Amino acid sequence: MDFAFTQEQEELRREARAFLEANPEAPLSELRELGWLGVSVPEERGGGGLSFLDEAILFEEAGRALYSGPFLTTAVVLPALPEVDEQAWSIEVDGFVPDLLHVDRVLTEEMRSVPAEGETLATMDETRPLGRLTSSDGEALDGEWEPVRLRLLAALALEAVGIAQRALELGIAYVSEREQFGKKIGTYQAVAHPLADTYVETELARSLAYWAAFSVAEDEEQAPVAVPAAKAFCAETAVAACERSIQVHGGIGFTWEHPLHRYYKRAQWLDAFGGHAAVQRAVVAAALLD
Amino acid sequence: MDLRDTPAEAAFRAELRAWIEENLTDEVRRGRFEEAGRDWSRKLYEGGYAGLTWPKEYGGAGAPYSHQAIFLEEMARAEAPSHLGVIGLGMAGPTIIAHGTEEQKQARLDAILSTEEIWCQGFSEPGAGSDLAAVRTSAIEDGDHFVVNGQKVWSSFAHIADWCILVTRSDPDSQSHAGLTYLIVNMHSPGVEVRPLRQITGEAEFNEIFFTDVKVPVENVLGEVGGGWAVAMTTLLHERGTLGFALTAALEAQIRKLIALAKERGATDVQRDAIAREWIGLQAVRYTTYRSLTTLIKTGIPGPEGSGAKLWWSEANQRVTKLALELLGPEAQVIGDNGYWQHQQLRSRGNTIEAGTSEILRNIIAERVLGLPRSR
């Protein structure tokens, strides 16, 4: 049992964090130049020949930086293609397509590759609008939807961990500076304890997300349960982390100018896309009880 | 990253399972707490499973922490009784190894491993619970011994214990962390009186200990006179450090029973959701403990992420036991064959109080892990 990333993987995390902090709105092409697309696709199909665990680090860091390009969907689709291509991809789930306007093609649940044409809807998370396809006609791809779905849900869980982590960091920084009644507000237990809870839940969520990523990477038997378990817990943790952070920020946390609302909306986006936590838990419950 | 057993871990697990299969009879499972416990503890010692992570020079197996984790997992899976010497093995022993003189190690460690001597802990007092530094039990030096007076509370095993790890105030003019001395006290000394403390479940798992002019030889000081606080912290580090695996294992056994109950009685959609939630939480605690363990193996210090395990577990166990009563329906009030869930539900209220209240644990996380400004 070895539950740690390798030194190379930790190095990748440092690189990703530094790059995304400096360039949170970098175009997808720059991420491709960094070798971040097709990471887990075998080299003979044009990929990086690494593991989904390496990709996991990138999903988490993209979440932490609130990266807004179609990185997650493209990375999730590429292993399903015969060969890694240069296009930006999205994915249709329950009739919704994230970032429809910013991608070239869309993979549907019927495993069809469809041109990205359709309407974009006004979405609560403005940084990742949902769209609807005009037509789901397209060329059929070989392979099954299930591995794509598991990669997608695991990636959403990992991104949620990044969101929760950032919300926690923002909360810690604020309560360590802000003073009321002559004291730093972080000295008050009513303020500190919710952040302690966020820390505990974020670490639990992280463990589940890595477990899910490992299960996907190694094609483990438990993947169909581990992945929805992680998606449920991580998305709810991200939402709660943002809510607590908004609360300890007081009025400023409720404003448009503060970045927290963007994290909060992304967290809710992650919970909704692919099925809310209760939907994921129903899958887990069926595996345990039926 | 590889979350599967290494070949060495798999071999240890297989060997342990075979040993349990052979030794854990129904007689042991159903036996009365004390006699059966002594028997089982001796078997564990003879099997080489007592003090797995203790250094070999002190009679331990010198095994890696991962083996201790596997040991606890397999014991919980087999629903084995707990070792009678948990305080000796998990707290007193490691503290003696860290702070004891060679004479103290020679005199005490072997008997801890074999459970010939049972230990209890004298830390909390009626006026010093979460605020351990407020202890008032006095130890006044008088020639070659200390004279101890005072009262301790919440001491498991005190009614059968041979020895006690005792935190005392040796300097009557001192306050707080200074002036404390850590003593090893023979529970058979004149002036030691143990009274059982009947708790919410009706049983007496804990005791009060009264010390009246108890003479403790000076050679039984652990660490320095006046340096008891640092020694006590070593004990608590061990209490909380190895707790993660034991708690995960206990919660797994509990949730397995919960699932069996739900299958037998049926569950509503809301209850199914709650069961899934608890099972997911269990996996989260398990893998977080593994993550902390990996850091411990690589650096010698457990990772900070493990600090939330007890906090999460205690609240989860309270929810799980309540959920079980709910599955029993109106029958929940009726104590059936063994009253397992009724007992467990009441007992679970202690989980957020013992071994550090949830409030203290949140303070520790806020101040030491998150680095928030200190409240005191």
Tab-separated table of C-alpha atoms in Angstrom, chain B residues 194-352:
chain	number	residue	atom	x	y	z
B	194	VAL	CA	-11.256	2.347	42.582
B	195	ARG	CA	-14.972	2.986	42.225
B	196	PRO	CA	-16.848	1.991	39.090
B	197	LEU	CA	-18.591	4.807	37.252
B	198	ARG	CA	-21.937	3.715	35.905
B	199	GLN	CA	-22.511	5.343	32.560
B	200	ILE	CA	-25.383	6.142	30.199
B	201	THR	CA	-25.507	2.521	28.944
B	202	GLY	CA	-25.955	1.169	32.478
B	203	GLU	CA	-22.616	-0.620	32.494
B	204	ALA	CA	-19.455	0.493	34.254
B	205	GLU	CA	-16.732	0.655	31.654
B	206	PHE	CA	-14.926	3.489	33.409
B	207	ASN	CA	-13.870	4.158	36.962
B	208	GLU	CA	-12.971	6.863	39.396
B	209	ILE	CA	-9.656	6.428	41.188
B	210	PHE	CA	-9.076	7.982	44.606
B	211	PHE	CA	-5.522	8.423	45.888
B	212	THR	CA	-5.087	8.953	49.642
B	213	ASP	CA	-1.481	9.365	50.857
B	214	VAL	CA	-0.279	6.854	48.264
B	215	LYS	CA	3.494	6.404	48.371
B	216	VAL	CA	5.170	6.223	44.957
B	217	PRO	CA	8.942	5.573	44.814
B	218	VAL	CA	10.933	8.367	43.112
B	219	GLU	CA	12.309	5.861	40.601
B	220	ASN	CA	8.757	5.667	39.215
B	221	VAL	CA	8.909	9.179	37.793
B	222	LEU	CA	8.700	8.990	33.997
B	223	GLY	CA	10.793	11.765	32.453
B	224	GLU	CA	11.801	14.740	34.611
B	225	VAL	CA	10.203	15.946	37.837
B	226	GLY	CA	8.221	18.994	36.674
B	227	GLY	CA	8.459	17.844	33.049
B	228	GLY	CA	5.237	15.817	33.057
B	229	TRP	CA	3.467	17.839	30.385
B	230	ALA	CA	5.840	16.769	27.580
B	231	VAL	CA	5.557	13.124	28.671
B	232	ALA	CA	1.748	13.353	28.740
B	233	MET	CA	1.795	14.774	25.206
B	234	THR	CA	3.742	11.712	24.029
B	235	THR	CA	1.007	9.515	25.484
B	236	LEU	CA	-1.760	11.520	23.812
B	237	LEU	CA	0.103	11.530	20.498
B	238	HIS	CA	0.095	7.732	20.651
B	239	GLU	CA	-3.531	7.629	21.785
B	240	ARG	CA	-4.606	9.707	18.797
B	241	GLY	CA	-1.912	8.484	16.388
B	242	THR	CA	-2.778	4.805	16.109
B	243	LEU	CA	-6.448	5.532	16.630
B	244	GLY	CA	-7.230	6.101	12.936
B	245	PHE	CA	-6.859	2.468	11.902
B	246	ALA	CA	-8.708	1.124	14.902
B	247	LEU	CA	-11.576	3.541	14.272
B	248	THR	CA	-11.796	2.742	10.576
B	249	ALA	CA	-11.896	-0.944	11.387
B	250	ALA	CA	-14.581	-0.444	14.038
B	251	LEU	CA	-16.702	1.697	11.716
B	252	GLU	CA	-16.388	-0.880	8.950
B	253	ALA	CA	-17.709	-3.603	11.243
B	254	GLN	CA	-20.544	-1.296	12.345
B	255	ILE	CA	-21.559	-0.412	8.779
B	256	ARG	CA	-21.430	-4.064	7.724
B	257	LYS	CA	-23.975	-4.806	10.472
B	258	LEU	CA	-26.059	-1.797	9.420
B	259	ILE	CA	-26.203	-3.031	5.817
B	260	ALA	CA	-27.208	-6.515	6.987
B	261	LEU	CA	-29.971	-4.982	9.093
B	262	ALA	CA	-31.220	-2.885	6.180
B	263	LYS	CA	-31.309	-5.938	3.925
B	264	GLU	CA	-33.225	-7.880	6.542
B	265	ARG	CA	-35.728	-5.151	7.489
B	266	GLY	CA	-35.899	-3.106	4.320
B	267	ALA	CA	-35.021	0.574	3.983
B	268	THR	CA	-36.802	3.624	2.604
B	269	ASP	CA	-35.155	5.700	-0.135
B	270	VAL	CA	-34.127	8.265	2.472
B	271	GLN	CA	-32.548	5.538	4.597
B	272	ARG	CA	-30.811	4.049	1.555
B	273	ASP	CA	-29.334	7.469	0.844
B	274	ALA	CA	-28.148	7.767	4.440
B	275	ILE	CA	-26.565	4.297	4.362
B	276	ALA	CA	-24.724	5.110	1.127
B	277	ARG	CA	-23.556	8.390	2.695
B	278	GLU	CA	-22.061	6.582	5.680
B	279	TRP	CA	-20.420	3.918	3.533
B	280	ILE	CA	-18.822	6.634	1.387
B	281	GLY	CA	-17.638	8.411	4.548
B	282	LEU	CA	-16.088	5.154	5.732
B	283	GLN	CA	-14.088	4.786	2.503
B	284	ALA	CA	-13.032	8.422	2.870
B	285	VAL	CA	-11.732	7.872	6.413
B	286	ARG	CA	-10.056	4.621	5.395
B	287	TYR	CA	-8.142	6.123	2.487
B	288	THR	CA	-7.292	9.264	4.448
B	289	THR	CA	-5.784	7.073	7.140
B	290	TYR	CA	-3.800	5.245	4.436
B	291	ARG	CA	-2.567	8.567	3.115
B	292	SER	CA	-1.479	9.637	6.577
B	293	LEU	CA	0.156	6.222	7.055
B	294	THR	CA	2.148	6.564	3.822
B	295	THR	CA	3.491	9.879	5.111
B	296	LEU	CA	4.323	8.232	8.450
B	297	ILE	CA	6.236	5.427	6.719
B	298	LYS	CA	8.134	7.871	4.496
B	299	THR	CA	8.908	10.621	7.015
B	300	GLY	CA	8.391	9.172	10.497
B	301	ILE	CA	5.605	11.667	11.198
B	302	PRO	CA	1.931	10.978	10.368
B	303	GLY	CA	0.440	13.348	7.801
B	304	PRO	CA	-1.792	16.163	9.127
B	305	GLU	CA	-4.765	14.904	7.099
B	306	GLY	CA	-5.195	12.052	9.600
B	307	SER	CA	-6.085	14.546	12.334
B	308	GLY	CA	-9.699	14.615	11.210
B	309	ALA	CA	-10.222	10.836	11.368
B	310	LYS	CA	-11.397	10.716	14.972
B	311	LEU	CA	-13.549	13.808	14.530
B	312	TRP	CA	-15.335	12.337	11.509
B	313	TRP	CA	-15.570	8.819	12.922
B	314	SER	CA	-17.158	9.886	16.201
B	315	GLU	CA	-19.955	11.799	14.493
B	316	ALA	CA	-20.380	9.078	11.838
B	317	ASN	CA	-20.735	6.389	14.510
B	318	GLN	CA	-23.426	8.464	16.199
B	319	ARG	CA	-25.336	8.749	12.917
B	320	VAL	CA	-24.884	5.062	12.030
B	321	THR	CA	-26.166	3.760	15.358
B	322	LYS	CA	-29.168	6.068	15.209
B	323	LEU	CA	-29.882	4.946	11.680
B	324	ALA	CA	-29.872	1.341	12.871
B	325	LEU	CA	-32.478	2.130	15.526
B	326	GLU	CA	-34.561	3.822	12.851
B	327	LEU	CA	-34.359	0.685	10.703
B	328	LEU	CA	-35.669	-1.307	13.664
B	329	GLY	CA	-38.751	0.902	13.602
B	330	PRO	CA	-41.037	0.989	16.642
B	331	GLU	CA	-39.119	-2.044	17.875
B	332	ALA	CA	-36.156	0.252	18.502
B	333	GLN	CA	-37.124	0.679	22.146
B	334	VAL	CA	-37.372	-3.051	22.774
B	335	ILE	CA	-34.165	-4.640	24.006
B	336	GLY	CA	-34.174	-7.896	22.072
B	337	ASP	CA	-31.668	-10.739	22.164
B	338	ASN	CA	-28.631	-8.706	23.021
B	339	GLY	CA	-29.699	-5.085	22.676
B	340	TYR	CA	-26.702	-4.477	20.445
B	341	TRP	CA	-27.917	-1.358	18.652
B	342	GLN	CA	-29.538	0.216	21.717
B	343	HIS	CA	-26.273	-0.189	23.583
B	344	GLN	CA	-24.212	1.064	20.666
B	345	GLN	CA	-26.390	4.119	20.156
B	346	LEU	CA	-26.108	5.215	23.774
B	347	ARG	CA	-22.403	4.399	23.896
B	348	SER	CA	-21.762	6.472	20.768
B	349	ARG	CA	-22.572	9.695	22.656
B	350	GLY	CA	-19.240	9.234	24.425
B	351	ASN	CA	-17.355	9.123	21.111
B	352	THR	CA	-17.355	12.900	20.628
